[in-house]
Short mmCIF file of C-alpha atoms in Angstrom, two decimals:
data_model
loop_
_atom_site.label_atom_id
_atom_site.label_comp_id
_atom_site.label_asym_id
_atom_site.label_seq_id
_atom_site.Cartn_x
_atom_site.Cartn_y
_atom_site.Cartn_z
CA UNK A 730 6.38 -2.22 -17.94
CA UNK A 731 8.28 -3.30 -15.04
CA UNK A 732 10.38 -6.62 -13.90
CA UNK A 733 11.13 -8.14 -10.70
CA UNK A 734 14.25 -7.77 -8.75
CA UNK A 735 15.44 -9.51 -6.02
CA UNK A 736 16.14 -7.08 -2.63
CA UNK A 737 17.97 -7.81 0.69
CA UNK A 738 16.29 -7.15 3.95
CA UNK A 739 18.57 -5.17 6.99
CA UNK A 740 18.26 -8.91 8.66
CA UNK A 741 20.13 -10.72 5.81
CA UNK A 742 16.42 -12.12 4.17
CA UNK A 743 16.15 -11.86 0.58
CA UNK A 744 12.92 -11.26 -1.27
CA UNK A 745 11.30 -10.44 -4.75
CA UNK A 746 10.03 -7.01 -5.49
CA UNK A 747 8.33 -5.55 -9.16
CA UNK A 748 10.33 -2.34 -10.03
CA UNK A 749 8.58 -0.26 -12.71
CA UNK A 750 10.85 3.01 -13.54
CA UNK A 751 9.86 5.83 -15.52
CA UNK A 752 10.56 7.02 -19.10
CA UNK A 753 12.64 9.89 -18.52
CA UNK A 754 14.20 11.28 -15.23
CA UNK A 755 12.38 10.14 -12.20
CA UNK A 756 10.61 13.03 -9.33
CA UNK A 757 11.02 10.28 -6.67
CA UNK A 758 10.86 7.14 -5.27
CA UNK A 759 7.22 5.56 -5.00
CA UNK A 760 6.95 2.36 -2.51
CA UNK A 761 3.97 0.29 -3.01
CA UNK A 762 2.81 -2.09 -0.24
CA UNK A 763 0.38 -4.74 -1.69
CA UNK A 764 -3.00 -5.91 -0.79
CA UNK A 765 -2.98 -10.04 0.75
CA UNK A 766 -3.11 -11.47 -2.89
CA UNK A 767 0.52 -10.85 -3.79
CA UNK A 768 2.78 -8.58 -6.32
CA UNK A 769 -0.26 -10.29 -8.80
CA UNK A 770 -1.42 -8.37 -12.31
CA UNK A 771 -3.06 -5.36 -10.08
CA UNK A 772 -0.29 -4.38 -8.10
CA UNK A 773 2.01 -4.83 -10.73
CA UNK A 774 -0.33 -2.48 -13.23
CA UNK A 775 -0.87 0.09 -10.32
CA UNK A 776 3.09 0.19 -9.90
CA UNK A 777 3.49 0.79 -13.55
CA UNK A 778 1.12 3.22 -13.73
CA UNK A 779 2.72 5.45 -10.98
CA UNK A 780 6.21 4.92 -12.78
CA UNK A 781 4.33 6.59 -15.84
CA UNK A 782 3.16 9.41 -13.65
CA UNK A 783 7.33 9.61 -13.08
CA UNK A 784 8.02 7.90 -9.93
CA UNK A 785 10.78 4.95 -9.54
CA UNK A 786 8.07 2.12 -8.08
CA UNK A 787 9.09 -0.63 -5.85
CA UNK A 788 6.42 -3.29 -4.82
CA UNK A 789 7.96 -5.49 -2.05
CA UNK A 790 6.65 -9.10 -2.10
CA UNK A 791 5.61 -8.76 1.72
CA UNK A 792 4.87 -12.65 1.69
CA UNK A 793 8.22 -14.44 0.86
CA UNK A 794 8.77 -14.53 4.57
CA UNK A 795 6.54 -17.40 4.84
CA UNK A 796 5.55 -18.00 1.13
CA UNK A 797 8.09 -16.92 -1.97
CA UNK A 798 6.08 -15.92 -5.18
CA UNK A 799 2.42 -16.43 -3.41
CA UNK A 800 0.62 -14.48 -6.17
CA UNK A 801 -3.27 -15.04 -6.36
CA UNK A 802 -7.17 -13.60 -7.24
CA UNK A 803 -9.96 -12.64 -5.57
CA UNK A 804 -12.35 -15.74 -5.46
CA UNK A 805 -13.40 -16.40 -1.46
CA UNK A 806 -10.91 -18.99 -1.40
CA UNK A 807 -7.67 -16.61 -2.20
CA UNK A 808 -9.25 -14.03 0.39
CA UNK A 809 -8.84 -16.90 3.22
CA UNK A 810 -5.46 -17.84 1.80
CA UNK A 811 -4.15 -14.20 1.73
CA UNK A 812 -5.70 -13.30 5.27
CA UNK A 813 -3.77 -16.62 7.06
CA UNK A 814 -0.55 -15.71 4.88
CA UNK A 815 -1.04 -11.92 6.62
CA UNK A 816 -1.31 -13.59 9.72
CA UNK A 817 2.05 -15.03 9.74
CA UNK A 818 4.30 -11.72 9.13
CA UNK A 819 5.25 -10.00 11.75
CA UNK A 820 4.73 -6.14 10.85
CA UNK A 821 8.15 -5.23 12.38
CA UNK A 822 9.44 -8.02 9.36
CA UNK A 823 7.34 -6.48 6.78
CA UNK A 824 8.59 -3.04 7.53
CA UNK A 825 12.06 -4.31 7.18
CA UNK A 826 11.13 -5.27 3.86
CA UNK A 827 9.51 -2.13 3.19
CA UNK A 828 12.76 -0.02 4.19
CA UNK A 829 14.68 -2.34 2.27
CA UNK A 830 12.18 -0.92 -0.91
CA UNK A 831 12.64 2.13 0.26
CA UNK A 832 16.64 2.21 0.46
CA UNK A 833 16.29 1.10 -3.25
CA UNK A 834 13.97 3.40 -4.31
CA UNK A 835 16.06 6.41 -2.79
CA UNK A 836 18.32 6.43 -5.36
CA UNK A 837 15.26 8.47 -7.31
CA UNK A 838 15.15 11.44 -4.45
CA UNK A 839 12.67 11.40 -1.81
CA UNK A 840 10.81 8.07 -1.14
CA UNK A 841 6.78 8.19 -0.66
CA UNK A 842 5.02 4.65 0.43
CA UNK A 843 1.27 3.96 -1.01
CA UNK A 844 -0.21 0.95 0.37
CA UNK A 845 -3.68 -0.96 -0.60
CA UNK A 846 -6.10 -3.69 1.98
CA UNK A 847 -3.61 -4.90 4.27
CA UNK A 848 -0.42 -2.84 2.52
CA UNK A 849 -2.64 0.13 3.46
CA UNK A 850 -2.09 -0.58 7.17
CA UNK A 851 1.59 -1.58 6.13
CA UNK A 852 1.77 2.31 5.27
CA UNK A 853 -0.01 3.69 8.16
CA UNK A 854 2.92 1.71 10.60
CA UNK A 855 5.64 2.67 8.06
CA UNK A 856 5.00 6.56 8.56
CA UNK A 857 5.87 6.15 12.23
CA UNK A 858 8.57 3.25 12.03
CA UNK A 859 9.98 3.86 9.12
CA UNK A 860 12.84 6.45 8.87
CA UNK A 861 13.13 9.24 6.03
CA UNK A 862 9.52 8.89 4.23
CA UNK A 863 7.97 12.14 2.83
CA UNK A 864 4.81 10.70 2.82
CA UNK A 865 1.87 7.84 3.02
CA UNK A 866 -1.25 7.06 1.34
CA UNK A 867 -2.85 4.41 3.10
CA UNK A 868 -6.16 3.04 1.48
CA UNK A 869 -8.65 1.23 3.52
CA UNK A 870 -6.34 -0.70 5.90
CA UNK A 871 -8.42 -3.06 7.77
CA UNK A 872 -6.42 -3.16 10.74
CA UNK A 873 -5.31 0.79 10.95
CA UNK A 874 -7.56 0.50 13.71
CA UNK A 875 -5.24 -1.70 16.00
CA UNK A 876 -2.50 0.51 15.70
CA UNK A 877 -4.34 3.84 16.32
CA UNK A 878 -1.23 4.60 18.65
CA UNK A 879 0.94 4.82 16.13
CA UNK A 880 2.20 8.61 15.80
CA UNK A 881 3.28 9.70 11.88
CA UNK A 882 6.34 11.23 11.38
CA UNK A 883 5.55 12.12 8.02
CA UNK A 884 2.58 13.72 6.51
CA UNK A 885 -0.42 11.03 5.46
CA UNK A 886 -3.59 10.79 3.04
CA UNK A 887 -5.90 8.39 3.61
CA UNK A 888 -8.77 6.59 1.77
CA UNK A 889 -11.53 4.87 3.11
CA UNK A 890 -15.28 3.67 1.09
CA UNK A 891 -17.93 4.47 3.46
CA UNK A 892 -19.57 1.53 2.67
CA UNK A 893 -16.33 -1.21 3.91
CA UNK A 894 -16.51 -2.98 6.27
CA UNK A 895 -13.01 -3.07 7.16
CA UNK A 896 -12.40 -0.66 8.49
CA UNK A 897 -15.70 0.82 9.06
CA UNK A 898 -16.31 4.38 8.31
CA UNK A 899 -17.05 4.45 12.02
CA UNK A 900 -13.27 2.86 13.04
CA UNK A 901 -11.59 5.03 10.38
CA UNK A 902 -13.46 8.05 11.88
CA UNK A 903 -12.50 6.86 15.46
CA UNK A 904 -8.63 6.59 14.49
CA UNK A 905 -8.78 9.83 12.50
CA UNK A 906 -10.03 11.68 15.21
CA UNK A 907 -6.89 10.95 17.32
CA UNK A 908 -4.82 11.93 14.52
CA UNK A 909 -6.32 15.72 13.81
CA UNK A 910 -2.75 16.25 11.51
CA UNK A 911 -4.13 13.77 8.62
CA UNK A 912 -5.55 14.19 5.65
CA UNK A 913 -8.42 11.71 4.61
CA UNK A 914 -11.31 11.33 2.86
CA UNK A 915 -14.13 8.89 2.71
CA UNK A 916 -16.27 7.99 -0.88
CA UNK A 917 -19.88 7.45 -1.31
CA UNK A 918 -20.77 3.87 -2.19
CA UNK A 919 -17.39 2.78 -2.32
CA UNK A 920 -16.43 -0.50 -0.45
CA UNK A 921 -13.57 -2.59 0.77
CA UNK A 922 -10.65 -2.73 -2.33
CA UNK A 923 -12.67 -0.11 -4.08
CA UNK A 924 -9.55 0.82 -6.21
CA UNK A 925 -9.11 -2.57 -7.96
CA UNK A 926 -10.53 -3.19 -11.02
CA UNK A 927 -10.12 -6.89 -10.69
CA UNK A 928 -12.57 -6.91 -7.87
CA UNK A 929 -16.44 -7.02 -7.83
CA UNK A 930 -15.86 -3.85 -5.37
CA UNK A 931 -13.97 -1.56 -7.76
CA UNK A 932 -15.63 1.76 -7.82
CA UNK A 933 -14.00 3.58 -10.69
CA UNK A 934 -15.27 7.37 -9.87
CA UNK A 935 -13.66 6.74 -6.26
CA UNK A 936 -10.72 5.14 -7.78
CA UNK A 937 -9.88 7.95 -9.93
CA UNK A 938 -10.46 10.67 -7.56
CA UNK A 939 -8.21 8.77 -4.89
CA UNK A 940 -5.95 8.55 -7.31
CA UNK A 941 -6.23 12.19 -8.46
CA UNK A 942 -5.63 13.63 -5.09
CA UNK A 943 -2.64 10.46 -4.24
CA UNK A 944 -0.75 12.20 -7.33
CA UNK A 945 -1.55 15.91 -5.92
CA UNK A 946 -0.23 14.61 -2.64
CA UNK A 947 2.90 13.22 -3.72
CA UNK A 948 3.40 16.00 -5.64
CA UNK A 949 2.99 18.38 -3.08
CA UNK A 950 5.27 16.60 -0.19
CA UNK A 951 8.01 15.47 -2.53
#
């Protein structure tokens, strides 16, 4: 079970973040970027499940730029919410936010990032912006595909349902195939959020076997 902490940002901006820590001595530090609905019960439950795999988690509240403790569900009306809350971080503030988890998290060893919906785009710009990741696990960012540019100075895994629409299998492909160096794979009648159990979309064989090969790919680059 974790609690929040309050971090600092390299631009002076404070902002809350769910730390989960292991039981015993930690194999590194886990950043997890969050979907548009907040550190809510999900997030926080996925971050204390990696601390129990033995990883020192850090789940930056992305939103407190623009709205402190914004913490929702998944009804129609939170998706519009979270999507014009997304739309008013900048990434460049986000990924301050996310070294800021990061610098915190270091103090376990090396320092992975995992991000989910829009945290899994979060992740995909992180492994080329931010400095001194081992690795990233993006799943299904929706808007990978406008920063297709971006080069990864880290190793990455990626997960994508080939039934989202956002991305589509199609855009994932498209990005993937100017980025030959990463790792991804694509599940059968999986959609958009497929690893949530909260959500209508959560596909639990796809959720465990991302999950299965996330562990095996921290593991093997930290």
């Amino acid at each position: 079970m974790g609690t929040f902490i309050e971090l600092t940002a390299a631009d002076g901006r404070r902002f809350a973040a769910w730390e989960s820590r292991p039981a015993g001595k930690a194999r590194g530090g886990l950043v997890v970027a969050p979907e548009i609905f907040g550190i809510n019960g999900h997030i926080r439950s996925v971050a204390d499940g990696y601390a129990a795999e033995g990883y020192l988690v850090v789940a930056p509240a992305l939103f407190d730029r623009v709205q402190r403790n914004y913490e929702t569900g998944y009804a129609p009306a939170d998706i519009q919410a979270g999507v014009a809350l997304m739309q008013k971080v900048r990434m460049d503030d986000a990924l301050k936010d996310v070294a800021a988890a990061a610098a915190h998290a270091a103090s376990a060893g090396r320092v992975a990032i995992v991000g989910y919906c829009w945290g899994g785009t979060v992740a995909w710009v992180a492994a080329a912006r931010t400095a001194g990741l081992a690795c990233a696990v993006p799943y299904y960012g929706g808007s990978m595909p406008s920063y297709a540019a971006e080069v990864p100075a880290c190793p990455v895994l990626c997960h994508f349902g080939e039934e989202d629409k956002s991305p589509t299998p199609q855009q994932a492909r498209a990005l993937l195939a100017a980025h030959p160096e990463v790792v991804a794979h694509f599940y059968e009648g999986a959609g958009h959020g497929f690893n949530c159990d909260q959500r209508p979309s959560y596909n639990p064989q796809a959720a465990q076997l991302a999950r299965a090969r996330t562990l095996a790919f921290l593991t093997q680059n930290m």
